[in-house]
Coordinates of C-alpha atoms in Angstrom, one line a residue:
M20 CA 27.7 13.8 -9.1
R21 CA 26.4 10.5 -7.7
Q22 CA 29.0 7.9 -6.8
S23 CA 29.2 4.6 -8.7
V24 CA 28.0 1.4 -7.2
A25 CA 31.6 0.3 -6.8
A26 CA 32.4 3.4 -4.8
R27 CA 29.3 3.3 -2.6
F28 CA 29.7 -0.4 -1.9
S29 CA 33.3 -0.4 -0.8
I30 CA 34.5 -3.2 1.5
R31 CA 37.0 -2.6 4.2
F32 CA 39.1 -5.4 5.8
V33 CA 39.6 -5.5 9.6
L34 CA 42.0 -7.8 11.6
C35 CA 40.7 -7.6 15.1
I36 CA 40.2 -3.8 15.4
T37 CA 42.9 -2.6 13.1
V38 CA 42.0 -1.4 9.5
V39 CA 44.3 -3.0 6.9
G40 CA 42.5 -2.3 3.6
A41 CA 40.3 0.1 1.7
A42 CA 37.8 0.2 -1.2
L43 CA 37.6 -2.9 -3.5
P44 CA 37.8 -2.9 -7.3
A45 CA 34.6 -3.9 -9.0
L46 CA 33.9 -5.9 -12.1
A47 CA 32.7 -4.3 -15.4
A48 CA 29.9 -1.8 -14.8
D49 CA 27.3 -3.9 -16.7
Q50 CA 28.1 -6.9 -14.5
D51 CA 28.1 -5.0 -11.2
V52 CA 24.6 -5.3 -9.9
A53 CA 21.4 -7.1 -11.1
V54 CA 18.0 -6.6 -9.5
T55 CA 14.9 -8.8 -9.9
V56 CA 11.9 -6.6 -8.9
Y57 CA 8.6 -8.2 -8.1
R58 CA 5.3 -6.5 -8.8
S59 CA 3.7 -4.5 -6.0
D60 CA 0.4 -2.7 -5.8
S61 CA 1.4 -0.6 -2.8
D62 CA 0.7 3.0 -3.4
A63 CA 3.3 3.9 -0.7
L64 CA 6.0 2.9 -3.1
F65 CA 4.9 5.2 -5.9
V66 CA 3.8 8.4 -4.0
G67 CA 6.2 11.2 -3.4
G68 CA 8.3 11.3 -0.2
G69 CA 11.9 10.8 0.9
S70 CA 11.6 8.0 3.4
P71 CA 12.2 4.3 2.7
V72 CA 9.1 2.0 3.0
A73 CA 8.8 -1.6 3.9
D74 CA 6.5 -2.5 1.0
G75 CA 7.6 -4.2 -2.2
Y76 CA 10.1 -6.9 -2.8
A77 CA 13.3 -7.5 -4.8
I78 CA 16.3 -9.8 -5.0
V79 CA 19.6 -8.0 -5.5
H80 CA 22.8 -9.6 -6.8
E81 CA 26.1 -7.8 -6.3
R82 CA 29.4 -9.0 -7.9
R83 CA 32.8 -7.9 -6.6
S84 CA 36.4 -9.1 -6.2
V85 CA 37.9 -9.3 -2.7
Q86 CA 41.6 -9.1 -1.6
L87 CA 42.0 -11.5 1.3
T88 CA 45.1 -11.4 3.6
G89 CA 44.9 -15.1 4.5
G90 CA 43.5 -16.9 7.5
R91 CA 40.7 -15.7 9.7
Q92 CA 39.6 -12.1 9.2
S93 CA 36.6 -9.8 9.4
L94 CA 35.0 -7.8 6.5
S95 CA 32.3 -5.1 6.5
I96 CA 30.1 -4.1 3.6
D97 CA 28.2 -0.9 4.2
G98 CA 25.7 1.2 2.2
L99 CA 23.2 -1.7 2.0
P100 CA 19.5 -0.9 1.9
T101 CA 17.8 0.0 5.2
T102 CA 15.0 -2.4 4.3
L103 CA 16.8 -5.6 3.5
D104 CA 15.9 -8.9 5.1
P105 CA 18.8 -9.7 7.5
E106 CA 17.9 -13.5 7.7
A107 CA 18.3 -14.0 3.9
V108 CA 21.6 -12.3 3.1
A109 CA 24.0 -14.6 1.3
L110 CA 27.7 -14.0 0.6
E111 CA 30.1 -16.2 -1.4
I112 CA 33.8 -15.4 -1.6
G113 CA 35.5 -17.9 -3.9
E114 CA 36.6 -20.9 -1.9
A115 CA 36.8 -19.1 1.4
K116 CA 34.6 -20.2 4.3
I117 CA 32.0 -17.8 5.8
L118 CA 32.2 -18.5 9.5
A119 CA 29.7 -16.0 10.7
Q120 CA 27.7 -12.9 9.5
R121 CA 25.4 -10.3 10.9
V122 CA 23.5 -7.4 9.6
L123 CA 23.5 -4.1 11.6
S124 CA 20.4 -2.2 10.5
A125 CA 20.1 1.6 10.8
G126 CA 16.8 1.0 12.6
D127 CA 15.2 3.5 14.9
S128 CA 18.5 5.1 15.9
G129 CA 19.2 6.4 12.5
M130 CA 22.1 5.7 10.1
L131 CA 24.8 5.9 12.9
A132 CA 23.5 2.7 14.6
A133 CA 24.8 0.5 11.7
H134 CA 28.3 1.9 12.0
R135 CA 29.2 1.0 15.6
G136 CA 32.8 -0.2 15.9
E137 CA 34.1 2.4 13.4
R138 CA 36.5 5.2 14.0
V139 CA 35.0 8.7 14.1
E140 CA 36.0 12.3 14.8
V141 CA 33.4 14.3 16.7
T142 CA 33.2 18.1 17.0
T143 CA 31.2 19.2 20.0
M144 CA 29.0 22.3 20.3
N145 CA 31.8 24.2 22.0
S146 CA 34.2 23.3 19.1
A147 CA 36.2 20.6 21.0
T148 CA 37.4 17.6 19.0
L149 CA 37.1 14.0 20.1
S150 CA 38.3 10.9 18.1
G151 CA 37.8 7.2 18.8
V152 CA 35.6 4.2 18.1
L153 CA 31.8 4.7 18.0
I154 CA 30.4 2.2 20.5
G155 CA 26.9 3.3 21.2
V156 CA 24.0 5.3 19.7
D157 CA 20.8 6.4 21.4
G158 CA 18.1 9.0 20.9
D159 CA 20.1 11.8 22.6
G160 CA 23.7 11.2 21.7
I161 CA 26.6 8.9 21.0
S162 CA 29.3 7.0 23.0
V163 CA 32.9 7.1 21.8
R164 CA 35.9 5.2 23.2
D165 CA 39.2 7.0 22.7
D166 CA 42.6 5.5 22.2
N167 CA 43.2 5.3 25.9
G168 CA 40.1 3.2 26.5
V169 CA 38.1 6.1 28.0
V170 CA 34.4 6.1 27.0
R171 CA 32.8 9.5 26.5
Y172 CA 29.2 10.3 26.0
V173 CA 28.5 13.2 23.7
R174 CA 25.1 14.9 23.3
N175 CA 24.1 17.5 20.7
F176 CA 27.4 17.3 18.8
A177 CA 28.0 19.8 16.0
S178 CA 29.4 17.3 13.5
L179 CA 30.7 13.8 13.1
R180 CA 33.3 12.6 10.5
F181 CA 34.1 9.0 9.7
M182 CA 37.8 8.3 9.6
E183 CA 37.5 5.4 7.2
P184 CA 35.7 5.3 3.7
T185 CA 32.5 4.2 5.3
G186 CA 29.5 5.9 7.0
R187 CA 27.1 5.6 4.1
P188 CA 23.5 5.4 5.1
G189 CA 21.8 2.1 5.4
S190 CA 22.6 -1.3 6.8
V191 CA 26.1 -2.9 7.3
L192 CA 27.0 -6.6 6.7
Q193 CA 29.7 -7.8 9.0
V194 CA 31.3 -11.1 8.0
T195 CA 34.0 -13.4 9.6
V196 CA 35.8 -15.4 6.8
D197 CA 38.6 -17.9 6.7
G198 CA 40.4 -18.3 3.4
S199 CA 43.7 -18.2 1.5
A200 CA 45.4 -14.9 0.6
G201 CA 44.6 -13.5 -2.8
T202 CA 42.0 -11.8 -4.9
L203 CA 38.8 -13.8 -5.0
P204 CA 35.4 -13.3 -6.7
A205 CA 32.6 -12.3 -4.3
T206 CA 28.9 -12.6 -4.9
L207 CA 26.4 -10.9 -2.5
T208 CA 22.7 -11.7 -2.8
Y209 CA 20.0 -10.3 -0.6
P210 CA 16.2 -9.7 -0.6
T211 CA 15.0 -6.2 0.2
S212 CA 11.7 -4.3 0.4
G213 CA 11.5 -0.7 -0.8
L214 CA 11.5 -1.8 -4.5
G215 CA 8.5 -2.7 -6.6
W216 CA 7.0 -2.3 -10.0
R217 CA 3.6 -2.2 -11.7
A218 CA 2.3 -1.7 -15.2
A219 CA 1.0 1.7 -16.3
Y220 CA -1.1 1.7 -19.5
S221 CA -2.6 4.5 -21.6
A222 CA -5.2 4.0 -24.3
L223 CA -5.7 6.9 -26.8
L224 CA -9.1 6.6 -28.6
Q225 CA -8.6 7.3 -32.3
S226 CA -10.9 9.7 -34.2
S227 CA -11.4 7.3 -37.1
S228 CA -14.8 5.7 -37.6
G229 CA -15.6 2.8 -35.3
C230 CA -13.8 2.2 -32.0
R231 CA -10.0 2.1 -32.3
L232 CA -7.4 2.8 -29.6
R233 CA -3.6 3.1 -29.4
L234 CA -2.3 1.2 -26.4
D235 CA 1.0 2.2 -24.7
A236 CA 2.4 0.0 -21.9
L237 CA 5.0 1.2 -19.5
A238 CA 6.6 -0.4 -16.4
S239 CA 6.8 1.9 -13.4
I240 CA 9.7 0.9 -11.1
A241 CA 9.7 2.5 -7.7
N242 CA 12.8 2.6 -5.5
R243 CA 12.2 3.5 -1.8
S244 CA 14.9 1.2 -0.4
G245 CA 17.3 3.9 0.9
R246 CA 20.0 3.5 -1.7
D247 CA 20.7 4.1 -5.4
Y248 CA 21.2 1.3 -7.9
D249 CA 23.3 2.5 -10.8
S250 CA 23.6 0.8 -14.2
A251 CA 21.5 -2.1 -12.9
E252 CA 20.5 -5.2 -14.9
L253 CA 16.8 -5.5 -14.3
K254 CA 14.2 -8.3 -14.4
L255 CA 10.6 -7.5 -13.6
V256 CA 8.4 -10.4 -12.3
A257 CA 4.7 -10.4 -12.9
G258 CA 2.6 -12.5 -10.6
D259 CA 2.1 -12.9 -6.9
P260 CA 4.5 -15.3 -5.2
N261 CA 3.5 -16.2 -1.7
R262 CA 5.6 -14.4 1.0
V263 CA 5.5 -15.0 4.7
K264 CA 7.3 -11.8 5.7
Q265 CA 5.4 -8.8 4.6
T266 CA 7.4 -6.1 6.4
G267 CA 11.0 -5.3 6.7
P268 CA 13.2 -3.3 9.2
Q269 CA 12.0 0.2 10.0
P270 CA 13.4 2.8 7.6
V271 CA 15.3 6.0 8.1
A272 CA 15.2 9.3 6.1
M273 CA 16.5 9.6 2.5
R274 CA 16.6 12.3 -0.1
A275 CA 14.3 12.7 -3.1
M276 CA 15.5 12.2 -6.7
A277 CA 14.2 12.9 -10.1
M278 CA 12.6 10.3 -12.4
E279 CA 15.0 8.8 -15.0
A280 CA 14.2 8.6 -18.8
S281 CA 12.7 5.5 -20.4
A282 CA 14.8 2.8 -22.1
D283 CA 14.9 2.7 -25.9
S284 CA 13.6 -0.8 -26.4
T285 CA 11.2 -3.3 -24.9
P286 CA 11.9 -6.2 -22.5
A287 CA 12.2 -9.9 -23.5
Q288 CA 9.6 -12.2 -21.9
S289 CA 10.2 -15.6 -20.3
S290 CA 8.8 -17.8 -17.5
L291 CA 9.9 -18.1 -13.9
G292 CA 7.9 -21.0 -12.5
D293 CA 4.3 -19.9 -12.6
F294 CA 5.2 -16.3 -13.2
R295 CA 6.2 -14.1 -16.1
V296 CA 9.5 -12.3 -16.3
Y297 CA 10.4 -9.2 -18.3
T298 CA 14.1 -8.8 -18.8
L299 CA 15.2 -5.3 -19.8
P300 CA 17.6 -5.1 -22.7
N301 CA 19.6 -2.2 -21.2
T302 CA 20.8 -1.3 -17.8
L303 CA 19.0 1.4 -15.9
D304 CA 19.7 3.7 -13.0
L305 CA 17.3 3.5 -10.1
P306 CA 17.9 6.5 -7.9
D307 CA 16.7 6.4 -4.4
A308 CA 13.3 7.9 -3.8
S309 CA 12.3 7.8 -7.5
V310 CA 9.9 6.2 -9.9
T311 CA 11.5 5.2 -13.2
Q312 CA 9.4 4.3 -16.3
T313 CA 10.5 2.1 -19.2
P314 CA 8.5 0.7 -22.1
L315 CA 6.9 -2.7 -21.5
Y316 CA 5.7 -3.1 -25.1
A317 CA 5.8 -1.2 -28.3
S318 CA 2.7 1.0 -29.0
R319 CA -0.1 -1.0 -30.8
E320 CA -3.4 0.0 -32.4
L321 CA -6.3 -2.2 -31.4
G322 CA -10.0 -2.5 -32.2
C323 CA -12.3 -1.8 -29.2
E324 CA -16.0 -1.6 -28.2
R325 CA -17.7 1.2 -26.4
T326 CA -20.8 0.3 -24.3
W327 CA -23.1 1.9 -21.8
L328 CA -24.6 0.0 -18.9
F329 CA -27.7 0.7 -16.8
E330 CA -27.8 -2.0 -14.1
N331 CA -30.3 -2.6 -11.4
G332 CA -29.9 -5.0 -8.4
Q333 CA -27.3 -7.7 -8.2
Q334 CA -27.0 -11.4 -8.4
W335 CA -28.7 -12.9 -5.3
A336 CA -30.3 -16.3 -4.5
P337 CA -32.8 -16.4 -1.6
D338 CA -33.2 -19.7 0.2
K339 CA -37.0 -19.5 -0.3
P340 CA -39.3 -17.5 -2.6
Y341 CA -39.2 -13.9 -1.7
I342 CA -42.9 -12.9 -1.8
A343 CA -42.9 -9.7 0.3
P344 CA -43.7 -6.6 -1.9
G345 CA -40.6 -4.8 -0.9
N346 CA -39.9 -1.1 -1.6
D347 CA -39.6 -1.2 -5.4
G348 CA -40.9 2.3 -6.2
R349 CA -39.4 4.7 -8.9
S350 CA -35.7 5.1 -8.7
S351 CA -33.0 6.8 -10.8
G352 CA -29.5 5.8 -11.5
A353 CA -26.4 6.5 -13.5
V354 CA -25.5 5.0 -16.9
V355 CA -22.0 3.7 -16.7
S356 CA -19.6 4.2 -19.6
K357 CA -17.4 1.2 -20.5
L358 CA -14.7 0.2 -22.9
R359 CA -13.7 -3.3 -24.0
F360 CA -10.8 -4.6 -26.1
V361 CA -8.9 -7.9 -26.6
A362 CA -5.3 -8.0 -25.3
A363 CA -2.7 -8.5 -28.1
E364 CA 0.0 -9.2 -25.5
N365 CA 0.2 -10.5 -22.0
L366 CA -0.8 -7.6 -19.7
P367 CA 0.5 -7.6 -16.1
A368 CA -1.8 -6.0 -13.6
G369 CA -1.8 -2.2 -13.5
T370 CA -3.8 0.9 -14.1
L371 CA -5.1 1.9 -17.6
R372 CA -5.8 5.5 -18.4
V373 CA -8.1 6.2 -21.3
L374 CA -7.6 9.5 -23.3
T375 CA -9.2 11.1 -26.2
R376 CA -8.7 14.2 -28.4
D377 CA -11.0 17.2 -27.7
A378 CA -12.4 19.6 -30.4
D379 CA -9.2 21.6 -30.2
N380 CA -7.2 18.4 -30.9
R381 CA -5.7 18.3 -27.4
I382 CA -5.5 15.0 -25.5
E383 CA -7.8 14.9 -22.5
F384 CA -8.5 12.3 -19.8
V385 CA -11.8 10.4 -19.9
G386 CA -11.4 7.7 -17.2
E387 CA -9.2 5.0 -15.8
D388 CA -9.6 1.5 -14.4
R389 CA -7.7 -1.3 -12.9
V390 CA -6.4 -4.1 -15.2
A391 CA -6.0 -7.5 -13.7
D392 CA -3.3 -10.0 -15.0
T393 CA -4.6 -10.7 -18.5
G394 CA -3.2 -13.3 -20.9
Q395 CA -2.8 -12.7 -24.6
G396 CA -6.1 -13.0 -26.5
R397 CA -8.3 -12.4 -23.4
S398 CA -10.8 -9.6 -23.0
V399 CA -10.1 -6.4 -21.0
S400 CA -13.2 -4.5 -19.8
L401 CA -12.8 -1.1 -18.3
T402 CA -15.3 1.2 -16.4
L403 CA -14.7 4.8 -17.4
G404 CA -17.2 6.5 -15.2
N405 CA -20.8 7.8 -15.3
A406 CA -22.1 9.2 -18.6
F407 CA -23.2 12.8 -18.3
D408 CA -25.7 12.7 -21.3
L409 CA -27.3 9.4 -20.3
T410 CA -29.6 8.7 -17.4
G411 CA -32.0 5.9 -16.4
S412 CA -34.9 5.3 -14.1
R413 CA -36.8 2.2 -13.0
E414 CA -40.4 1.9 -11.8
R415 CA -42.4 -1.2 -10.8
T416 CA -45.6 -1.2 -12.7
A417 CA -47.3 -4.4 -11.4
F418 CA -46.9 -7.0 -8.5
S419 CA -49.1 -9.9 -7.5
V420 CA -48.7 -13.1 -5.5
D421 CA -50.9 -16.2 -5.6
R422 CA -49.7 -18.3 -2.7
A423 CA -52.2 -21.1 -3.3
A424 CA -51.0 -21.5 -6.9
H425 CA -47.4 -20.9 -5.9
Q426 CA -47.0 -18.1 -8.5
M427 CA -45.9 -14.5 -8.5
N428 CA -45.8 -11.8 -11.2
E429 CA -43.8 -8.6 -11.3
A430 CA -43.4 -6.0 -14.0
F431 CA -41.1 -2.9 -14.5
R432 CA -40.7 0.1 -16.8
I433 CA -37.2 1.3 -17.6
T434 CA -36.8 4.8 -18.9
L435 CA -33.6 5.9 -20.7
E436 CA -32.9 9.5 -21.6
N437 CA -30.2 10.7 -23.9
T438 CA -29.6 14.5 -23.9
G439 CA -26.4 14.3 -26.1
E440 CA -25.9 14.8 -29.8
Q441 CA -25.2 11.2 -30.6
A442 CA -27.3 8.1 -30.5
R443 CA -26.3 5.5 -27.9
T444 CA -27.1 1.8 -27.4
V445 CA -27.5 1.2 -23.6
T446 CA -27.4 -2.3 -22.1
V447 CA -30.1 -2.6 -19.5
R448 CA -29.1 -5.3 -17.0
E449 CA -31.8 -6.7 -14.7
H450 CA -31.4 -9.4 -12.0
P451 CA -34.6 -11.4 -11.2
Y452 CA -34.0 -12.1 -7.6
R453 CA -37.3 -13.4 -6.0
W454 CA -36.8 -17.0 -6.9
R455 CA -34.6 -19.2 -9.1
N456 CA -37.5 -20.5 -11.2
W457 CA -38.7 -17.7 -13.4
T458 CA -39.7 -16.9 -17.0
L459 CA -39.9 -13.7 -19.0
A460 CA -43.6 -13.3 -19.4
S461 CA -43.5 -10.3 -21.7
S462 CA -41.2 -7.6 -22.9
S463 CA -41.4 -4.7 -25.3
Q464 CA -38.0 -5.7 -26.7
K465 CA -36.4 -9.1 -27.0
P466 CA -33.5 -9.6 -24.5
A467 CA -30.0 -9.7 -25.9
K468 CA -28.8 -12.1 -23.3
Q469 CA -30.5 -14.3 -20.6
S470 CA -28.9 -16.4 -17.9
P471 CA -30.3 -17.9 -14.6
D472 CA -29.9 -14.7 -12.7
T473 CA -29.5 -12.0 -15.4
L474 CA -31.5 -10.3 -18.2
D475 CA -29.8 -8.0 -20.7
F476 CA -31.6 -5.7 -23.1
A477 CA -29.7 -3.7 -25.8
V478 CA -31.8 -0.5 -26.0
S479 CA -31.1 2.1 -28.8
V480 CA -31.6 5.6 -27.5
P481 CA -31.6 8.3 -30.2
A482 CA -30.0 11.7 -29.5
K483 CA -32.2 14.2 -27.6
S484 CA -34.7 11.4 -26.8
K485 CA -36.4 9.2 -24.2
V486 CA -37.1 5.5 -24.7
N487 CA -39.1 3.1 -22.5
L488 CA -38.5 -0.6 -21.9
D489 CA -41.3 -2.7 -20.3
Y490 CA -41.0 -6.3 -19.2
A491 CA -42.7 -8.7 -16.8
I492 CA -41.5 -11.8 -15.0
D493 CA -43.5 -14.9 -13.8
Y494 CA -42.1 -16.8 -10.8
S495 CA -43.3 -20.3 -9.7
W496 CA -42.3 -22.7 -7.0
L497 CA -43.3 -25.9 -5.2
A498 CA -45.0 -26.1 -1.9
G499 CA -41.9 -27.5 -0.3
D500 CA -39.8 -24.5 -1.4
E501 CA -41.6 -22.3 1.1

């Protein structure tokens, strides 16, 4: 059974070298720890594995009560994340003064490095026992000072036991405090990497006539910080606050844990400066080395639009008329399947998977795409992949240049083929690129959309058929443009 936050975050009291206290009582479980997790697009947080990572960002708030003996004394808080930022740890203990603090990170020497100064009992490979204070750790062994002040270096020991209720993996916060005797409230706040969240969406296309989909939105919360967070109050921040430090201390190994179940209800939204905050209504466990999913919104059915795109070239503006013939022979390309809908809620950035039901009524995957931060009421456009039943080809049918008249003409034939059982309307997108001053001289079909650098044609292609689209463009320029 996993220990509670209170048990894992025990605080021991030290006067000089002598231990005079043990584990502290905690406040109510639902007030024990609160975590504000910022969005992260790092795949390292969400892939499997047991080691902490330095990606992601979160602010952790711990609340405790502390029994002070009065006057100047030292405290140690262990079990902190291996990836916290040691320069931004803040501790408040009632009216007591914090005189000094330091963070001992596990670092490259493993978890033992953060527990120097603690009493240990070491069993050597030949079964001898040595007890004393751990004073040094390196790659080959440890140094222990016994009660007579003799320092012994031990390599390849069989086991090591901590004599005090400490020794948990991770970083240790050591604090020197001056205050009156008594029980005081303590608040510990620290930023750490190894925590992050991102949105995970799924859209199930409905079988009814027209385009309809059921959108499900989840928040995926990854914990690769090197410690558990039990019964945590959670806030999820959507947006990209600027951060100077992008990496944290080097991590050490940790165990893998299973994913927790989702919460029963959806978060409340609010603003945090220029960013959006989702506050979860219930506490959640975030086990170390896990990804926990919880609903972001309730499922919603939305209208949508399916389109297919055959695009040639790209937006480009030459600094003078491009009159070289170029290599515009016959070429073939894919017809891209796309899906569009209007967001009914604010959608934080994430990945959206599109699903549909097959002939046997099983749900199957048909594509996925990245969703950027999208405000409520704005359009979401997804690229699902290349259509199997649709292909396109393009061939230049005419090209001429009259430099004296500062004119140029170019014509193309677009051929679309549909081998499927259903008719499709394909958007043919062309980019006249030879000069900014051009006109559509002729076309076998009126364009659906025209802009300074784009021509769109909506071409209906019946099932089991081929359709041609022919068009020509006239370019003109002034003598000074050359």
